[in-house]
mmCIF file of C-alpha atoms and ligand atoms in Angstrom:
data_model
loop_
_atom_site.group_PDB
_atom_site.id
_atom_site.type_symbol
_atom_site.label_atom_id
_atom_site.label_comp_id
_atom_site.label_asym_id
_atom_site.label_seq_id
_atom_site.Cartn_x
_atom_site.Cartn_y
_atom_site.Cartn_z
ATOM 1 C CA MET A 1 -1.865 8.272 -12.497
ATOM 2 C CA THR A 2 -4.707 7.167 -10.232
ATOM 3 C CA ARG A 3 -5.204 3.469 -9.638
ATOM 4 C CA ILE A 4 -8.381 1.845 -8.345
ATOM 5 C CA SER A 5 -8.654 -1.112 -5.982
ATOM 6 C CA VAL A 6 -12.113 -2.675 -5.731
ATOM 7 C CA SER A 7 -13.237 -3.766 -2.258
ATOM 8 C CA ILE A 8 -15.330 -6.928 -2.398
ATOM 9 C CA LEU A 9 -16.427 -6.795 1.261
ATOM 10 C CA ASN A 10 -20.010 -5.957 0.358
ATOM 11 C CA ALA A 11 -20.178 -7.735 -2.984
ATOM 12 C CA ASP A 12 -22.421 -10.761 -3.577
ATOM 13 C CA LEU A 13 -20.178 -13.443 -2.138
ATOM 14 C CA THR A 14 -22.491 -16.281 -3.159
ATOM 15 C CA ASP A 15 -20.744 -15.900 -6.515
ATOM 16 C CA LEU A 16 -17.040 -15.346 -6.000
ATOM 17 C CA LYS A 17 -16.195 -16.043 -9.652
ATOM 18 C CA GLY A 18 -18.793 -13.502 -10.754
ATOM 19 C CA VAL A 19 -17.384 -10.923 -8.321
ATOM 20 C CA ALA A 20 -13.864 -11.479 -9.670
ATOM 21 C CA ALA A 21 -15.190 -11.178 -13.227
ATOM 22 C CA THR A 22 -16.913 -7.889 -12.375
ATOM 23 C CA VAL A 23 -13.702 -6.480 -10.894
ATOM 24 C CA GLN A 24 -11.755 -7.633 -13.959
ATOM 25 C CA ARG A 25 -14.304 -6.077 -16.298
ATOM 26 C CA SER A 26 -14.330 -2.791 -14.358
ATOM 27 C CA GLY A 27 -10.883 -1.765 -15.611
ATOM 28 C CA ALA A 28 -9.645 -1.352 -12.015
ATOM 29 C CA GLU A 29 -6.008 -2.216 -11.378
ATOM 30 C CA MET A 30 -6.503 -4.426 -8.339
ATOM 31 C CA LEU A 31 -8.875 -6.179 -5.992
ATOM 32 C CA HIS A 32 -9.033 -5.065 -2.335
ATOM 33 C CA TYR A 33 -9.511 -7.857 0.202
ATOM 34 C CA ASP A 34 -10.398 -6.841 3.780
ATOM 35 C CA VAL A 35 -9.382 -9.279 6.491
ATOM 36 C CA MET A 36 -10.986 -8.747 9.935
ATOM 37 C CA ASP A 37 -10.416 -10.910 12.978
ATOM 38 C CA GLY A 38 -13.131 -9.785 15.401
ATOM 39 C CA CYS A 39 -10.408 -8.482 17.766
ATOM 40 C CA PHE A 40 -8.702 -5.568 16.055
ATOM 41 C CA VAL A 41 -12.083 -4.529 14.668
ATOM 42 C CA ASP A 42 -15.595 -5.479 15.699
ATOM 43 C CA ASN A 43 -16.310 -7.621 12.661
ATOM 44 C CA ILE A 44 -15.123 -10.839 11.048
ATOM 45 C CA SER A 45 -14.839 -11.040 7.273
ATOM 46 C CA PHE A 46 -12.904 -13.687 5.348
ATOM 47 C CA GLY A 47 -9.414 -15.135 5.545
ATOM 48 C CA LEU A 48 -6.941 -17.460 3.859
ATOM 49 C CA PRO A 49 -9.109 -20.131 2.159
ATOM 50 C CA VAL A 50 -11.330 -17.563 0.436
ATOM 51 C CA LEU A 51 -8.233 -15.666 -0.740
ATOM 52 C CA GLN A 52 -6.821 -18.880 -2.215
ATOM 53 C CA SER A 53 -10.087 -19.443 -4.089
ATOM 54 C CA LEU A 54 -10.137 -15.871 -5.320
ATOM 55 C CA ARG A 55 -6.548 -16.209 -6.521
ATOM 56 C CA ARG A 56 -7.779 -18.884 -8.943
ATOM 57 C CA CYS A 57 -10.539 -16.604 -10.269
ATOM 58 C CA THR A 58 -8.453 -13.595 -11.357
ATOM 59 C CA ASP A 59 -4.990 -12.565 -12.408
ATOM 60 C CA LEU A 60 -5.409 -9.059 -10.980
ATOM 61 C CA PRO A 61 -3.112 -8.127 -8.095
ATOM 62 C CA LEU A 62 -4.731 -8.847 -4.724
ATOM 63 C CA ASP A 63 -4.447 -5.904 -2.340
ATOM 64 C CA VAL A 64 -4.913 -7.453 1.097
ATOM 65 C CA HIS A 65 -5.773 -5.140 3.997
ATOM 66 C CA LEU A 66 -5.197 -6.819 7.351
ATOM 67 C CA MET A 67 -7.371 -5.463 10.157
ATOM 68 C CA ILE A 68 -6.109 -8.048 12.594
ATOM 69 C CA ARG A 69 -4.395 -7.963 15.978
ATOM 70 C CA ASP A 70 -1.155 -9.721 15.003
ATOM 71 C CA PRO A 71 -0.357 -9.180 11.303
ATOM 72 C CA LEU A 72 3.276 -10.249 11.687
ATOM 73 C CA ARG A 73 2.178 -13.792 12.511
ATOM 74 C CA PHE A 74 0.104 -14.087 9.339
ATOM 75 C CA ALA A 75 2.055 -12.171 6.663
ATOM 76 C CA GLU A 76 3.722 -15.217 5.138
ATOM 77 C CA ARG A 77 0.474 -17.169 5.007
ATOM 78 C CA PHE A 78 -1.272 -14.330 3.172
ATOM 79 C CA ALA A 79 1.667 -14.152 0.767
ATOM 80 C CA ASP A 80 1.370 -17.888 0.103
ATOM 81 C CA ALA A 81 -2.381 -17.545 -0.383
ATOM 82 C CA GLY A 82 -1.856 -15.088 -3.250
ATOM 83 C CA ALA A 83 -1.541 -11.501 -1.957
ATOM 84 C CA GLN A 84 0.680 -9.071 -3.882
ATOM 85 C CA LEU A 85 0.138 -6.029 -1.698
ATOM 86 C CA LEU A 86 -0.189 -6.449 2.047
ATOM 87 C CA SER A 87 -1.129 -3.676 4.436
ATOM 88 C CA PHE A 88 -1.378 -3.812 8.219
ATOM 89 C CA HIS A 89 -2.337 -1.282 10.876
ATOM 90 C CA VAL A 90 0.277 0.649 12.792
ATOM 91 C CA GLU A 91 -2.183 0.407 15.720
ATOM 92 C CA SER A 92 -2.002 -3.413 15.752
ATOM 93 C CA GLU A 93 0.029 -5.320 18.326
ATOM 94 C CA SER A 94 2.795 -6.375 15.917
ATOM 95 C CA ASP A 95 6.016 -4.400 15.744
ATOM 96 C CA PRO A 96 5.619 -2.270 12.578
ATOM 97 C CA ALA A 97 9.304 -2.397 11.598
ATOM 98 C CA GLU A 98 9.429 -6.174 11.893
ATOM 99 C CA THR A 99 6.156 -6.500 10.007
ATOM 100 C CA VAL A 100 7.401 -4.362 7.096
ATOM 101 C CA ARG A 101 10.586 -6.466 6.954
ATOM 102 C CA GLU A 102 8.543 -9.672 6.974
ATOM 103 C CA ILE A 103 6.277 -8.458 4.151
ATOM 104 C CA HIS A 104 9.365 -7.547 2.083
ATOM 105 C CA ARG A 105 10.972 -10.898 2.880
ATOM 106 C CA CYS A 106 7.865 -12.551 1.412
ATOM 107 C CA GLY A 107 8.337 -10.502 -1.773
ATOM 108 C CA LEU A 108 5.233 -8.328 -1.411
ATOM 109 C CA ARG A 109 4.589 -4.594 -1.528
ATOM 110 C CA ALA A 110 4.085 -3.350 2.011
ATOM 111 C CA GLY A 111 1.497 -0.873 3.208
ATOM 112 C CA ILE A 112 1.177 0.750 6.604
ATOM 113 C CA ALA A 113 -2.422 1.602 7.465
ATOM 114 C CA LEU A 114 -3.606 4.365 9.785
ATOM 115 C CA SER A 115 -7.078 4.630 11.280
ATOM 116 C CA PRO A 116 -8.732 8.067 10.972
ATOM 117 C CA ASP A 117 -7.746 9.341 14.432
ATOM 118 C CA THR A 118 -4.158 8.107 14.338
ATOM 119 C CA PRO A 119 -1.739 10.992 13.761
ATOM 120 C CA LEU A 120 0.803 10.867 10.949
ATOM 121 C CA GLU A 121 3.582 11.054 13.548
ATOM 122 C CA ARG A 122 2.980 7.379 14.283
ATOM 123 C CA LEU A 123 4.401 6.653 10.824
ATOM 124 C CA CYS A 124 7.626 8.576 11.287
ATOM 125 C CA PRO A 125 9.904 5.785 12.467
ATOM 126 C CA TYR A 126 8.824 3.503 9.623
ATOM 127 C CA LEU A 127 8.300 5.717 6.593
ATOM 128 C CA HIS A 128 11.891 5.413 5.437
ATOM 129 C CA MET A 129 11.730 1.619 5.591
ATOM 130 C CA LEU A 130 9.190 1.606 2.802
ATOM 131 C CA GLU A 131 10.468 0.965 -0.719
ATOM 132 C CA PRO A 132 9.327 2.422 -4.050
ATOM 133 C CA GLU A 133 5.850 1.044 -4.881
ATOM 134 C CA ASP A 134 5.081 0.513 -1.169
ATOM 135 C CA PHE A 135 2.275 2.606 0.271
ATOM 136 C CA VAL A 136 0.572 4.213 3.215
ATOM 137 C CA LEU A 137 -3.118 3.414 3.596
ATOM 138 C CA LEU A 138 -5.102 6.250 5.152
ATOM 139 C CA MET A 139 -8.492 5.075 6.382
ATOM 140 C CA THR A 140 -11.252 7.525 5.493
ATOM 141 C CA VAL A 141 -13.794 5.648 7.653
ATOM 142 C CA GLU A 142 -13.362 3.745 10.913
ATOM 143 C CA PRO A 143 -12.088 0.289 9.927
ATOM 144 C CA GLY A 144 -14.505 -2.626 10.270
ATOM 145 C CA PHE A 145 -17.408 -2.083 7.910
ATOM 146 C CA GLY A 146 -18.189 -1.090 4.346
ATOM 147 C CA LYS A 147 -20.916 1.379 3.258
ATOM 148 C CA GLN A 148 -19.897 4.083 5.744
ATOM 149 C CA SER A 149 -19.705 7.816 5.054
ATOM 150 C CA PHE A 150 -16.403 9.399 4.132
ATOM 151 C CA LEU A 151 -14.669 11.314 6.952
ATOM 152 C CA TYR A 152 -13.748 14.698 5.463
ATOM 153 C CA GLY A 153 -11.485 15.399 8.439
ATOM 154 C CA VAL A 154 -8.904 12.988 6.971
ATOM 155 C CA LEU A 155 -8.263 15.212 3.917
ATOM 156 C CA PRO A 156 -5.645 17.428 5.668
ATOM 157 C CA LYS A 157 -3.797 14.256 6.682
ATOM 158 C CA ILE A 158 -3.639 13.127 3.048
ATOM 159 C CA ARG A 159 -2.286 16.539 2.040
ATOM 160 C CA ALA A 160 0.285 16.595 4.826
ATOM 161 C CA LEU A 161 1.519 13.106 3.985
ATOM 162 C CA ARG A 162 1.841 13.913 0.281
ATOM 163 C CA SER A 163 3.798 17.088 1.073
ATOM 164 C CA ARG A 164 6.102 15.172 3.328
ATOM 165 C CA MET A 165 6.686 12.436 0.735
ATOM 166 C CA THR A 166 7.438 15.061 -1.893
ATOM 167 C CA ALA A 167 9.779 16.998 0.395
ATOM 168 C CA GLU A 168 11.659 13.850 1.382
ATOM 169 C CA CYS A 169 11.664 12.380 -2.150
ATOM 170 C CA LEU A 170 9.830 9.248 -1.049
ATOM 171 C CA PRO A 171 8.322 7.571 -4.129
ATOM 172 C CA LEU A 172 5.446 5.994 -2.208
ATOM 173 C CA HIS A 173 1.765 5.657 -2.935
ATOM 174 C CA ILE A 174 -1.075 6.932 -0.780
ATOM 175 C CA GLU A 175 -4.073 4.622 -0.658
ATOM 176 C CA VAL A 176 -7.381 5.847 0.749
ATOM 177 C CA ASP A 177 -10.085 3.481 1.895
ATOM 178 C CA GLY A 178 -13.690 4.010 2.943
ATOM 179 C CA GLY A 179 -16.611 5.987 1.578
ATOM 180 C CA ILE A 180 -14.960 6.632 -1.788
ATOM 181 C CA ASN A 181 -17.397 7.642 -4.524
ATOM 182 C CA ALA A 182 -17.250 10.008 -7.516
ATOM 183 C CA GLU A 183 -17.404 13.108 -5.272
ATOM 184 C CA THR A 184 -15.014 12.073 -2.506
ATOM 185 C CA ALA A 185 -12.565 10.595 -5.044
ATOM 186 C CA VAL A 186 -11.927 14.067 -6.517
ATOM 187 C CA LEU A 187 -11.084 15.453 -3.082
ATOM 188 C CA CYS A 188 -8.741 12.565 -2.311
ATOM 189 C CA ARG A 189 -6.965 12.857 -5.664
ATOM 190 C CA GLU A 190 -6.549 16.601 -5.218
ATOM 191 C CA ALA A 191 -5.154 16.007 -1.729
ATOM 192 C CA GLY A 192 -2.533 13.630 -3.118
ATOM 193 C CA ALA A 193 -3.955 10.105 -2.929
ATOM 194 C CA ASP A 194 -3.177 7.955 -5.974
ATOM 195 C CA LEU A 195 -4.667 4.589 -5.018
ATOM 196 C CA LEU A 196 -8.387 4.651 -4.281
ATOM 197 C CA VAL A 197 -10.287 1.775 -2.682
ATOM 198 C CA SER A 198 -13.982 1.642 -3.428
ATOM 199 C CA GLY A 199 -16.571 -1.020 -2.719
ATOM 200 C CA SER A 200 -20.229 -0.174 -2.297
ATOM 201 C CA PHE A 201 -20.138 2.727 -4.787
ATOM 202 C CA LEU A 202 -18.828 0.418 -7.526
ATOM 203 C CA PHE A 203 -21.044 -2.574 -6.791
ATOM 204 C CA ARG A 204 -24.140 -0.345 -6.732
ATOM 205 C CA ALA A 205 -23.258 1.388 -9.993
ATOM 206 C CA PRO A 206 -25.303 0.510 -13.098
ATOM 207 C CA ASP A 207 -22.074 0.443 -15.171
ATOM 208 C CA VAL A 208 -19.037 -0.531 -13.163
ATOM 209 C CA ARG A 209 -16.553 0.419 -15.873
ATOM 210 C CA GLU A 210 -17.990 3.902 -16.107
ATOM 211 C CA ALA A 211 -17.969 4.187 -12.295
ATOM 212 C CA VAL A 212 -14.262 3.293 -12.189
ATOM 213 C CA ARG A 213 -13.629 5.893 -14.876
ATOM 214 C CA GLN A 214 -15.416 8.486 -12.709
ATOM 215 C CA LEU A 215 -13.218 7.624 -9.737
ATOM 216 C CA ARG A 216 -10.182 8.336 -11.890
ATOM 217 C CA GLY A 217 -11.680 11.662 -12.937
ATOM 218 C CA GLY A 218 -12.414 10.591 -16.474
ATOM 219 C CA GLU A 219 -9.011 9.119 -17.279
ATOM 220 C CA GLU A 220 -9.212 5.881 -19.264
ATOM 221 C CA SER A 221 -7.937 2.701 -17.660
ATOM 222 C CA PHE A 222 -4.451 1.813 -18.784
ATOM 223 C CA ARG A 223 -5.336 -1.878 -18.616
HETATM 224 C C1 LIG B 301 -13.480 -0.897 5.859
HETATM 225 C C2 LIG B 301 -12.759 -1.528 4.695
HETATM 226 C C3 LIG B 301 -13.022 -0.897 3.352
HETATM 227 C C4 LIG B 301 -14.430 -0.988 2.872
HETATM 228 C C5 LIG B 301 -14.659 -0.054 1.721
HETATM 229 O O1 LIG B 301 -12.964 -1.426 7.044
HETATM 230 O O2 LIG B 301 -11.360 -1.481 4.917
HETATM 231 O O3 LIG B 301 -12.147 -1.466 2.400
HETATM 232 O O4 LIG B 301 -14.769 -2.275 2.469
HETATM 233 O O5 LIG B 301 -16.008 -0.120 1.394
HETATM 234 P P1 LIG B 301 -16.852 1.163 0.936
HETATM 235 O O6 LIG B 301 -16.323 1.571 -0.385
HETATM 236 O O7 LIG B 301 -18.244 0.647 0.906
HETATM 237 O O8 LIG B 301 -16.643 2.217 1.998
HETATM 238 ZN ZN1 LIG B 302 -9.932 -1.989 3.329
#
């Protein structure tokens, strides 16, 4: 079962309610919210107040992706603001084990994110801390901006992680993020990803519901 998380980074943010309605109408399972602090990545997006406003516009799960230097310090505040899934980068300055524990303490699903050049080995000490329904987020573009081209070189990493999860009976999800469209979605699904983030492809599509269906490979939404 493939699930879709819609990134609103490049949506028309003059109309947050309209954006939330579009995501709801799309049949996607969740809304992807990219938080950037201008330190961990070279861009600043949106933070807690906008998430609180968005929370009031939709009942879809909010999949918050922290691209910030110190995620541990902010996990609880993002939980309070309405996140259900919270991912942070293993390359950040926070201790990953402590950050996973903090996200669990707040009652959220935890995700550990890896930038394209970060080897899977960086995950090793933490993979077994993740619980069923937690996830690993593999970036398929350099974090920081939407509308970039998919990095095909990440596909072997997706495959290797899925094999490892299968071999070790880890019931975790693999989320991929960046440059996902109808063509790259197939490759990611075949490689073992089951949670696909997509932004610009969906917001450019003439029929967002049909575009989400394409990302799933024709499967109907179960919502
Ligand atoms: C990049 C973000 C992505 C991005 C996806 O740093 O994490 O979530 O918004 O956007 P598209 O689908 O345009 O690559
Ligand atoms: Zn993201």
